[in-house]
């Protein structure tokens, strides 16, 4: 190990210890749903049922999250978008543990909000933050239950109380539709949610059509026009739709132009062959997918 490597490891260890010490405050509350038996945790849990405590705990989560994001990227970046860097650019056990503490803290806060039947602007804001952050970080265990509760339970109550705008409501309905269609592979349910919630838009229509018909070119076009969060949800279906497109190409054509194949699948011929183990042949600029049967 070089001196530079040693300094790097030491720096990462030091940052991990610093982050762990900052996270201690988020552990002082228990999960309201767990029914903790120790008196200390019972007291702590009951305090999360207090509105002012929920709000101060949320502020603390946001501050820790923002600090964590900025510690992992070298350029100033919006904390929510920096979540991508946390997941994709690092694979450190200490960092994964500290990030896990954040997801747990967000869950405690959400449970406190649900336990108090809160549906005001604070509850909406807290859920919006938790869902956006978890989607960008790809943490399904955090965003899936939160998104479902937000759209199906919290937003209808908040809308009646005028605590959520129509634009915000539509934003998260779109996230739910994309999650149903792309990750959960339930396009029929995604169509039902779209109809029930009155959600129509170019992106949603294109994604559902692309998934149902295996149109990878349409899917890629929709991806390019999607927001960071929408694109993150769509990633779950990317490989699946590409595979379906490849199968349909193989059934429809004997040979295709190499550049056409690159355009339709979004990958170069060499990448396709390596990733999917295709037994196709190449003849100059033509890709031979299958040969006609001799009669």
mmCIF file with all atom_site columns, N, CA and C in Angstrom, residues 173-236:
data_model
loop_
_atom_site.group_PDB
_atom_site.id
_atom_site.type_symbol
_atom_site.label_atom_id
_atom_site.label_alt_id
_atom_site.label_comp_id
_atom_site.label_asym_id
_atom_site.label_entity_id
_atom_site.label_seq_id
_atom_site.pdbx_PDB_ins_code
_atom_site.Cartn_x
_atom_site.Cartn_y
_atom_site.Cartn_z
_atom_site.occupancy
_atom_site.B_iso_or_equiv
_atom_site.pdbx_formal_charge
_atom_site.auth_seq_id
_atom_site.auth_comp_id
_atom_site.auth_asym_id
_atom_site.auth_atom_id
_atom_site.pdbx_PDB_model_num
ATOM 1   N N  . UNK A 1 173 ? -48.276 11.313 -8.072  1.00 0.00 ? 173 UNK A N  1
ATOM 2   C CA . UNK A 1 173 ? -49.083 10.309 -8.775  1.00 0.00 ? 173 UNK A CA 1
ATOM 3   C C  . UNK A 1 173 ? -48.283 9.741  -9.942  1.00 0.00 ? 173 UNK A C  1
ATOM 4   N N  . UNK A 1 174 ? -47.572 10.618 -10.658 1.00 0.00 ? 174 UNK A N  1
ATOM 5   C CA . UNK A 1 174 ? -46.712 10.161 -11.761 1.00 0.00 ? 174 UNK A CA 1
ATOM 6   C C  . UNK A 1 174 ? -45.640 9.210  -11.240 1.00 0.00 ? 174 UNK A C  1
ATOM 7   N N  . UNK A 1 175 ? -45.039 9.529  -10.090 1.00 0.00 ? 175 UNK A N  1
ATOM 8   C CA . UNK A 1 175 ? -44.021 8.641  -9.515  1.00 0.00 ? 175 UNK A CA 1
ATOM 9   C C  . UNK A 1 175 ? -44.614 7.266  -9.215  1.00 0.00 ? 175 UNK A C  1
ATOM 10  N N  . UNK A 1 176 ? -45.824 7.245  -8.665  1.00 0.00 ? 176 UNK A N  1
ATOM 11  C CA . UNK A 1 176 ? -46.468 5.962  -8.347  1.00 0.00 ? 176 UNK A CA 1
ATOM 12  C C  . UNK A 1 176 ? -46.752 5.174  -9.621  1.00 0.00 ? 176 UNK A C  1
ATOM 13  N N  . UNK A 1 177 ? -47.236 5.840  -10.644 1.00 0.00 ? 177 UNK A N  1
ATOM 14  C CA . UNK A 1 177 ? -47.523 5.163  -11.917 1.00 0.00 ? 177 UNK A CA 1
ATOM 15  C C  . UNK A 1 177 ? -46.243 4.582  -12.511 1.00 0.00 ? 177 UNK A C  1
ATOM 16  N N  . UNK A 1 178 ? -45.178 5.362  -12.503 1.00 0.00 ? 178 UNK A N  1
ATOM 17  C CA . UNK A 1 178 ? -43.898 4.884  -13.043 1.00 0.00 ? 178 UNK A CA 1
ATOM 18  C C  . UNK A 1 178 ? -43.363 3.712  -12.235 1.00 0.00 ? 178 UNK A C  1
ATOM 19  N N  . UNK A 1 179 ? -43.518 3.759  -10.913 1.00 0.00 ? 179 UNK A N  1
ATOM 20  C CA . UNK A 1 179 ? -43.045 2.653  -10.082 1.00 0.00 ? 179 UNK A CA 1
ATOM 21  C C  . UNK A 1 179 ? -43.846 1.392  -10.356 1.00 0.00 ? 179 UNK A C  1
ATOM 22  N N  . UNK A 1 180 ? -45.154 1.531  -10.490 1.00 0.00 ? 180 UNK A N  1
ATOM 23  C CA . UNK A 1 180 ? -45.993 0.370  -10.792 1.00 0.00 ? 180 UNK A CA 1
ATOM 24  C C  . UNK A 1 180 ? -45.619 -0.246 -12.138 1.00 0.00 ? 180 UNK A C  1
ATOM 25  N N  . UNK A 1 181 ? -45.438 0.595  -13.141 1.00 0.00 ? 181 UNK A N  1
ATOM 26  C CA . UNK A 1 181 ? -45.179 0.099  -14.494 1.00 0.00 ? 181 UNK A CA 1
ATOM 27  C C  . UNK A 1 181 ? -43.756 -0.410 -14.656 1.00 0.00 ? 181 UNK A C  1
ATOM 28  N N  . UNK A 1 182 ? -42.789 0.317  -14.102 1.00 0.00 ? 182 UNK A N  1
ATOM 29  C CA . UNK A 1 182 ? -41.380 0.003  -14.369 1.00 0.00 ? 182 UNK A CA 1
ATOM 30  C C  . UNK A 1 182 ? -40.777 -0.990 -13.383 1.00 0.00 ? 182 UNK A C  1
ATOM 31  N N  . UNK A 1 183 ? -40.957 -0.767 -12.092 1.00 0.00 ? 183 UNK A N  1
ATOM 32  C CA . UNK A 1 183 ? -40.327 -1.657 -11.109 1.00 0.00 ? 183 UNK A CA 1
ATOM 33  C C  . UNK A 1 183 ? -41.214 -2.841 -10.755 1.00 0.00 ? 183 UNK A C  1
ATOM 34  N N  . UNK A 1 184 ? -42.483 -2.568 -10.466 1.00 0.00 ? 184 UNK A N  1
ATOM 35  C CA . UNK A 1 184 ? -43.374 -3.638 -10.025 1.00 0.00 ? 184 UNK A CA 1
ATOM 36  C C  . UNK A 1 184 ? -43.938 -4.462 -11.180 1.00 0.00 ? 184 UNK A C  1
ATOM 37  N N  . UNK A 1 185 ? -43.737 -3.997 -12.412 1.00 0.00 ? 185 UNK A N  1
ATOM 38  C CA . UNK A 1 185 ? -44.207 -4.696 -13.606 1.00 0.00 ? 185 UNK A CA 1
ATOM 39  C C  . UNK A 1 185 ? -45.712 -4.951 -13.545 1.00 0.00 ? 185 UNK A C  1
ATOM 40  N N  . UNK A 1 186 ? -46.460 -3.914 -13.165 1.00 0.00 ? 186 UNK A N  1
ATOM 41  C CA . UNK A 1 186 ? -47.915 -3.978 -13.100 1.00 0.00 ? 186 UNK A CA 1
ATOM 42  C C  . UNK A 1 186 ? -48.519 -2.861 -13.960 1.00 0.00 ? 186 UNK A C  1
ATOM 43  N N  . UNK A 1 187 ? -48.366 -2.943 -15.280 1.00 0.00 ? 187 UNK A N  1
ATOM 44  C CA . UNK A 1 187 ? -48.889 -1.871 -16.147 1.00 0.00 ? 187 UNK A CA 1
ATOM 45  C C  . UNK A 1 187 ? -50.401 -1.719 -16.048 1.00 0.00 ? 187 UNK A C  1
ATOM 46  N N  . UNK A 1 188 ? -51.130 -2.814 -15.815 1.00 0.00 ? 188 UNK A N  1
ATOM 47  C CA . UNK A 1 188 ? -52.588 -2.719 -15.708 1.00 0.00 ? 188 UNK A CA 1
ATOM 48  C C  . UNK A 1 188 ? -52.976 -1.863 -14.507 1.00 0.00 ? 188 UNK A C  1
ATOM 49  N N  . UNK A 1 189 ? -52.304 -2.071 -13.382 1.00 0.00 ? 189 UNK A N  1
ATOM 50  C CA . UNK A 1 189 ? -52.577 -1.254 -12.191 1.00 0.00 ? 189 UNK A CA 1
ATOM 51  C C  . UNK A 1 189 ? -52.142 0.184  -12.418 1.00 0.00 ? 189 UNK A C  1
ATOM 52  N N  . UNK A 1 190 ? -51.051 0.379  -13.151 1.00 0.00 ? 190 UNK A N  1
ATOM 53  C CA . UNK A 1 190 ? -50.601 1.731  -13.475 1.00 0.00 ? 190 UNK A CA 1
ATOM 54  C C  . UNK A 1 190 ? -51.664 2.459  -14.303 1.00 0.00 ? 190 UNK A C  1
ATOM 55  N N  . UNK A 1 191 ? -52.274 1.754  -15.254 1.00 0.00 ? 191 UNK A N  1
ATOM 56  C CA . UNK A 1 191 ? -53.357 2.352  -16.046 1.00 0.00 ? 191 UNK A CA 1
ATOM 57  C C  . UNK A 1 191 ? -54.549 2.713  -15.152 1.00 0.00 ? 191 UNK A C  1
ATOM 58  N N  . UNK A 1 192 ? -54.859 1.834  -14.191 1.00 0.00 ? 192 UNK A N  1
ATOM 59  C CA . UNK A 1 192 ? -55.990 2.093  -13.294 1.00 0.00 ? 192 UNK A CA 1
ATOM 60  C C  . UNK A 1 192 ? -55.733 3.334  -12.438 1.00 0.00 ? 192 UNK A C  1
ATOM 61  N N  . UNK A 1 193 ? -54.512 3.451  -11.911 1.00 0.00 ? 193 UNK A N  1
ATOM 62  C CA . UNK A 1 193 ? -54.170 4.621  -11.099 1.00 0.00 ? 193 UNK A CA 1
ATOM 63  C C  . UNK A 1 193 ? -54.246 5.885  -11.951 1.00 0.00 ? 193 UNK A C  1
ATOM 64  N N  . UNK A 1 194 ? -53.752 5.799  -13.177 1.00 0.00 ? 194 UNK A N  1
ATOM 65  C CA . UNK A 1 194 ? -53.800 6.960  -14.075 1.00 0.00 ? 194 UNK A CA 1
ATOM 66  C C  . UNK A 1 194 ? -55.235 7.419  -14.297 1.00 0.00 ? 194 UNK A C  1
ATOM 67  N N  . UNK A 1 195 ? -56.133 6.457  -14.536 1.00 0.00 ? 195 UNK A N  1
ATOM 68  C CA . UNK A 1 195 ? -57.535 6.803  -14.780 1.00 0.00 ? 195 UNK A CA 1
ATOM 69  C C  . UNK A 1 195 ? -58.210 7.319  -13.509 1.00 0.00 ? 195 UNK A C  1
ATOM 70  N N  . UNK A 1 196 ? -57.915 6.664  -12.382 1.00 0.00 ? 196 UNK A N  1
ATOM 71  C CA . UNK A 1 196 ? -58.566 7.025  -11.124 1.00 0.00 ? 196 UNK A CA 1
ATOM 72  C C  . UNK A 1 196 ? -58.129 8.403  -10.639 1.00 0.00 ? 196 UNK A C  1
ATOM 73  N N  . UNK A 1 197 ? -56.845 8.727  -10.847 1.00 0.00 ? 197 UNK A N  1
ATOM 74  C CA . UNK A 1 197 ? -56.311 10.001 -10.354 1.00 0.00 ? 197 UNK A CA 1
ATOM 75  C C  . UNK A 1 197 ? -56.357 11.102 -11.409 1.00 0.00 ? 197 UNK A C  1
ATOM 76  N N  . UNK A 1 198 ? -56.871 10.790 -12.589 1.00 0.00 ? 198 UNK A N  1
ATOM 77  C CA . UNK A 1 198 ? -56.961 11.799 -13.636 1.00 0.00 ? 198 UNK A CA 1
ATOM 78  C C  . UNK A 1 198 ? -55.611 12.336 -14.068 1.00 0.00 ? 198 UNK A C  1
ATOM 79  N N  . UNK A 1 199 ? -54.646 11.436 -14.147 1.00 0.00 ? 199 UNK A N  1
ATOM 80  C CA . UNK A 1 199 ? -53.277 11.850 -14.484 1.00 0.00 ? 199 UNK A CA 1
ATOM 81  C C  . UNK A 1 199 ? -52.984 11.532 -15.942 1.00 0.00 ? 199 UNK A C  1
ATOM 82  N N  . UNK A 1 200 ? -52.905 12.551 -16.754 1.00 0.00 ? 200 UNK A N  1
ATOM 83  C CA . UNK A 1 200 ? -52.558 12.368 -18.155 1.00 0.00 ? 200 UNK A CA 1
ATOM 84  C C  . UNK A 1 200 ? -51.397 13.282 -18.499 1.00 0.00 ? 200 UNK A C  1
ATOM 85  N N  . UNK A 1 201 ? -50.499 12.768 -19.255 1.00 0.00 ? 201 UNK A N  1
ATOM 86  C CA . UNK A 1 201 ? -49.344 13.557 -19.659 1.00 0.00 ? 201 UNK A CA 1
ATOM 87  C C  . UNK A 1 201 ? -48.535 12.789 -20.681 1.00 0.00 ? 201 UNK A C  1
ATOM 88  N N  . UNK A 1 202 ? -47.722 13.514 -21.415 1.00 0.00 ? 202 UNK A N  1
ATOM 89  C CA . UNK A 1 202 ? -46.937 12.891 -22.480 1.00 0.00 ? 202 UNK A CA 1
ATOM 90  C C  . UNK A 1 202 ? -46.024 11.792 -21.951 1.00 0.00 ? 202 UNK A C  1
ATOM 91  N N  . UNK A 1 203 ? -45.358 12.069 -20.833 1.00 0.00 ? 203 UNK A N  1
ATOM 92  C CA . UNK A 1 203 ? -44.395 11.104 -20.282 1.00 0.00 ? 203 UNK A CA 1
ATOM 93  C C  . UNK A 1 203 ? -45.085 9.820  -19.856 1.00 0.00 ? 203 UNK A C  1
ATOM 94  N N  . UNK A 1 204 ? -46.129 9.941  -19.050 1.00 0.00 ? 204 UNK A N  1
ATOM 95  C CA . UNK A 1 204 ? -46.840 8.757  -18.561 1.00 0.00 ? 204 UNK A CA 1
ATOM 96  C C  . UNK A 1 204 ? -47.391 7.944  -19.721 1.00 0.00 ? 204 UNK A C  1
ATOM 97  N N  . UNK A 1 205 ? -48.031 8.602  -20.670 1.00 0.00 ? 205 UNK A N  1
ATOM 98  C CA . UNK A 1 205 ? -48.599 7.889  -21.822 1.00 0.00 ? 205 UNK A CA 1
ATOM 99  C C  . UNK A 1 205 ? -47.516 7.155  -22.614 1.00 0.00 ? 205 UNK A C  1
ATOM 100 N N  . UNK A 1 206 ? -46.376 7.832  -22.826 1.00 0.00 ? 206 UNK A N  1
ATOM 101 C CA . UNK A 1 206 ? -45.290 7.226  -23.612 1.00 0.00 ? 206 UNK A CA 1
ATOM 102 C C  . UNK A 1 206 ? -44.687 6.024  -22.895 1.00 0.00 ? 206 UNK A C  1
ATOM 103 N N  . UNK A 1 207 ? -44.470 6.154  -21.597 1.00 0.00 ? 207 UNK A N  1
ATOM 104 C CA . UNK A 1 207 ? -43.861 5.058  -20.833 1.00 0.00 ? 207 UNK A CA 1
ATOM 105 C C  . UNK A 1 207 ? -44.775 3.835  -20.815 1.00 0.00 ? 207 UNK A C  1
ATOM 106 N N  . UNK A 1 208 ? -46.056 4.047  -20.557 1.00 0.00 ? 208 UNK A N  1
ATOM 107 C CA . UNK A 1 208 ? -46.983 2.915  -20.525 1.00 0.00 ? 208 UNK A CA 1
ATOM 108 C C  . UNK A 1 208 ? -47.082 2.238  -21.885 1.00 0.00 ? 208 UNK A C  1
ATOM 109 N N  . UNK A 1 209 ? -47.151 3.041  -22.940 1.00 0.00 ? 209 UNK A N  1
ATOM 110 C CA . UNK A 1 209 ? -47.206 2.462  -24.285 1.00 0.00 ? 209 UNK A CA 1
ATOM 111 C C  . UNK A 1 209 ? -45.927 1.698  -24.609 1.00 0.00 ? 209 UNK A C  1
ATOM 112 N N  . UNK A 1 210 ? -44.782 2.259  -24.233 1.00 0.00 ? 210 UNK A N  1
ATOM 113 C CA . UNK A 1 210 ? -43.501 1.602  -24.509 1.00 0.00 ? 210 UNK A CA 1
ATOM 114 C C  . UNK A 1 210 ? -43.383 0.278  -23.774 1.00 0.00 ? 210 UNK A C  1
ATOM 115 N N  . UNK A 1 211 ? -43.842 0.234  -22.538 1.00 0.00 ? 211 UNK A N  1
ATOM 116 C CA . UNK A 1 211 ? -43.744 -0.989 -21.741 1.00 0.00 ? 211 UNK A CA 1
ATOM 117 C C  . UNK A 1 211 ? -44.683 -2.065 -22.283 1.00 0.00 ? 211 UNK A C  1
ATOM 118 N N  . UNK A 1 212 ? -45.899 -1.678 -22.619 1.00 0.00 ? 212 UNK A N  1
ATOM 119 C CA . UNK A 1 212 ? -46.879 -2.649 -23.107 1.00 0.00 ? 212 UNK A CA 1
ATOM 120 C C  . UNK A 1 212 ? -46.456 -3.230 -24.456 1.00 0.00 ? 212 UNK A C  1
ATOM 121 N N  . UNK A 1 213 ? -45.894 -2.375 -25.334 1.00 0.00 ? 213 UNK A N  1
ATOM 122 C CA . UNK A 1 213 ? -45.554 -2.809 -26.688 1.00 0.00 ? 213 UNK A CA 1
ATOM 123 C C  . UNK A 1 213 ? -44.075 -3.135 -26.872 1.00 0.00 ? 213 UNK A C  1
ATOM 124 N N  . UNK A 1 214 ? -43.284 -3.003 -25.811 1.00 0.00 ? 214 UNK A N  1
ATOM 125 C CA . UNK A 1 214 ? -41.866 -3.302 -25.931 1.00 0.00 ? 214 UNK A CA 1
ATOM 126 C C  . UNK A 1 214 ? -41.143 -2.376 -26.883 1.00 0.00 ? 214 UNK A C  1
ATOM 127 N N  . UNK A 1 215 ? -41.540 -1.106 -26.894 1.00 0.00 ? 215 UNK A N  1
ATOM 128 C CA . UNK A 1 215 ? -40.951 -0.116 -27.801 1.00 0.00 ? 215 UNK A CA 1
ATOM 129 C C  . UNK A 1 215 ? -39.817 0.602  -27.071 1.00 0.00 ? 215 UNK A C  1
ATOM 130 N N  . UNK A 1 216 ? -38.605 0.084  -27.238 1.00 0.00 ? 216 UNK A N  1
ATOM 131 C CA . UNK A 1 216 ? -37.494 0.651  -26.489 1.00 0.00 ? 216 UNK A CA 1
ATOM 132 C C  . UNK A 1 216 ? -37.120 2.042  -26.987 1.00 0.00 ? 216 UNK A C  1
ATOM 133 N N  . UNK A 1 217 ? -37.292 2.302  -28.268 1.00 0.00 ? 217 UNK A N  1
ATOM 134 C CA . UNK A 1 217 ? -36.978 3.616  -28.817 1.00 0.00 ? 217 UNK A CA 1
ATOM 135 C C  . UNK A 1 217 ? -37.882 4.681  -28.200 1.00 0.00 ? 217 UNK A C  1
ATOM 136 N N  . UNK A 1 218 ? -39.163 4.379  -28.071 1.00 0.00 ? 218 UNK A N  1
ATOM 137 C CA . UNK A 1 218 ? -40.094 5.299  -27.431 1.00 0.00 ? 218 UNK A CA 1
ATOM 138 C C  . UNK A 1 218 ? -39.741 5.477  -25.958 1.00 0.00 ? 218 UNK A C  1
ATOM 139 N N  . UNK A 1 219 ? -39.339 4.387  -25.316 1.00 0.00 ? 219 UNK A N  1
ATOM 140 C CA . UNK A 1 219 ? -38.960 4.440  -23.903 1.00 0.00 ? 219 UNK A CA 1
ATOM 141 C C  . UNK A 1 219 ? -37.750 5.353  -23.704 1.00 0.00 ? 219 UNK A C  1
ATOM 142 N N  . UNK A 1 220 ? -36.759 5.231  -24.576 1.00 0.00 ? 220 UNK A N  1
ATOM 143 C CA . UNK A 1 220 ? -35.563 6.075  -24.472 1.00 0.00 ? 220 UNK A CA 1
ATOM 144 C C  . UNK A 1 220 ? -35.904 7.546  -24.718 1.00 0.00 ? 220 UNK A C  1
ATOM 145 N N  . UNK A 1 221 ? -36.784 7.806  -25.651 1.00 0.00 ? 221 UNK A N  1
ATOM 146 C CA . UNK A 1 221 ? -37.202 9.182  -25.907 1.00 0.00 ? 221 UNK A CA 1
ATOM 147 C C  . UNK A 1 221 ? -37.870 9.776  -24.667 1.00 0.00 ? 221 UNK A C  1
ATOM 148 N N  . UNK A 1 222 ? -38.715 8.968  -24.014 1.00 0.00 ? 222 UNK A N  1
ATOM 149 C CA . UNK A 1 222 ? -39.369 9.429  -22.789 1.00 0.00 ? 222 UNK A CA 1
ATOM 150 C C  . UNK A 1 222 ? -38.346 9.663  -21.683 1.00 0.00 ? 222 UNK A C  1
ATOM 151 N N  . UNK A 1 223 ? -37.344 8.794  -21.587 1.00 0.00 ? 223 UNK A N  1
ATOM 152 C CA . UNK A 1 223 ? -36.298 8.960  -20.579 1.00 0.00 ? 223 UNK A CA 1
ATOM 153 C C  . UNK A 1 223 ? -35.564 10.280 -20.734 1.00 0.00 ? 223 UNK A C  1
ATOM 154 N N  . UNK A 1 224 ? -35.272 10.645 -21.980 1.00 0.00 ? 224 UNK A N  1
ATOM 155 C CA . UNK A 1 224 ? -34.538 11.888 -22.223 1.00 0.00 ? 224 UNK A CA 1
ATOM 156 C C  . UNK A 1 224 ? -35.343 13.120 -21.798 1.00 0.00 ? 224 UNK A C  1
ATOM 157 N N  . UNK A 1 225 ? -36.657 13.006 -21.796 1.00 0.00 ? 225 UNK A N  1
ATOM 158 C CA . UNK A 1 225 ? -37.486 14.134 -21.399 1.00 0.00 ? 225 UNK A CA 1
ATOM 159 C C  . UNK A 1 225 ? -37.939 14.077 -19.954 1.00 0.00 ? 225 UNK A C  1
ATOM 160 N N  . UNK A 1 226 ? -37.456 13.081 -19.217 1.00 0.00 ? 226 UNK A N  1
ATOM 161 C CA . UNK A 1 226 ? -37.887 12.897 -17.833 1.00 0.00 ? 226 UNK A CA 1
ATOM 162 C C  . UNK A 1 226 ? -37.019 13.699 -16.869 1.00 0.00 ? 226 UNK A C  1
ATOM 163 N N  . UNK A 1 227 ? -37.561 13.952 -15.688 1.00 0.00 ? 227 UNK A N  1
ATOM 164 C CA . UNK A 1 227 ? -36.788 14.591 -14.624 1.00 0.00 ? 227 UNK A CA 1
ATOM 165 C C  . UNK A 1 227 ? -35.836 13.561 -14.016 1.00 0.00 ? 227 UNK A C  1
ATOM 166 N N  . UNK A 1 228 ? -34.946 14.019 -13.135 1.00 0.00 ? 228 UNK A N  1
ATOM 167 C CA . UNK A 1 228 ? -33.990 13.106 -12.483 1.00 0.00 ? 228 UNK A CA 1
ATOM 168 C C  . UNK A 1 228 ? -34.728 12.010 -11.727 1.00 0.00 ? 228 UNK A C  1
ATOM 169 N N  . UNK A 1 229 ? -35.771 12.379 -11.008 1.00 0.00 ? 229 UNK A N  1
ATOM 170 C CA . UNK A 1 229 ? -36.496 11.396 -10.204 1.00 0.00 ? 229 UNK A CA 1
ATOM 171 C C  . UNK A 1 229 ? -37.270 10.436 -11.100 1.00 0.00 ? 229 UNK A C  1
ATOM 172 N N  . UNK A 1 230 ? -37.923 10.956 -12.117 1.00 0.00 ? 230 UNK A N  1
ATOM 173 C CA . UNK A 1 230 ? -38.665 10.090 -13.045 1.00 0.00 ? 230 UNK A CA 1
ATOM 174 C C  . UNK A 1 230 ? -37.730 9.118  -13.751 1.00 0.00 ? 230 UNK A C  1
ATOM 175 N N  . UNK A 1 231 ? -36.574 9.613  -14.189 1.00 0.00 ? 231 UNK A N  1
ATOM 176 C CA . UNK A 1 231 ? -35.606 8.752  -14.876 1.00 0.00 ? 231 UNK A CA 1
ATOM 177 C C  . UNK A 1 231 ? -35.094 7.660  -13.957 1.00 0.00 ? 231 UNK A C  1
ATOM 178 N N  . UNK A 1 232 ? -34.944 7.983  -12.664 1.00 0.00 ? 232 UNK A N  1
ATOM 179 C CA . UNK A 1 232 ? -34.479 6.994  -11.691 1.00 0.00 ? 232 UNK A CA 1
ATOM 180 C C  . UNK A 1 232 ? -35.484 5.850  -11.570 1.00 0.00 ? 232 UNK A C  1
ATOM 181 N N  . UNK A 1 233 ? -36.751 6.178  -11.560 1.00 0.00 ? 233 UNK A N  1
ATOM 182 C CA . UNK A 1 233 ? -37.786 5.141  -11.495 1.00 0.00 ? 233 UNK A CA 1
ATOM 183 C C  . UNK A 1 233 ? -37.824 4.319  -12.771 1.00 0.00 ? 233 UNK A C  1
ATOM 184 N N  . UNK A 1 234 ? -37.603 4.969  -13.906 1.00 0.00 ? 234 UNK A N  1
ATOM 185 C CA . UNK A 1 234 ? -37.659 4.285  -15.190 1.00 0.00 ? 234 UNK A CA 1
ATOM 186 C C  . UNK A 1 234 ? -36.503 3.319  -15.391 1.00 0.00 ? 234 UNK A C  1
ATOM 187 N N  . UNK A 1 235 ? -35.418 3.512  -14.661 1.00 0.00 ? 235 UNK A N  1
ATOM 188 C CA . UNK A 1 235 ? -34.255 2.631  -14.792 1.00 0.00 ? 235 UNK A CA 1
ATOM 189 C C  . UNK A 1 235 ? -34.619 1.176  -14.530 1.00 0.00 ? 235 UNK A C  1
ATOM 190 N N  . UNK A 1 236 ? -35.629 0.935  -13.684 1.00 0.00 ? 236 UNK A N  1
ATOM 191 C CA . UNK A 1 236 ? -36.007 -0.436 -13.341 1.00 0.00 ? 236 UNK A CA 1
ATOM 192 C C  . UNK A 1 236 ? -36.484 -1.222 -14.560 1.00 0.00 ? 236 UNK A C  1
#
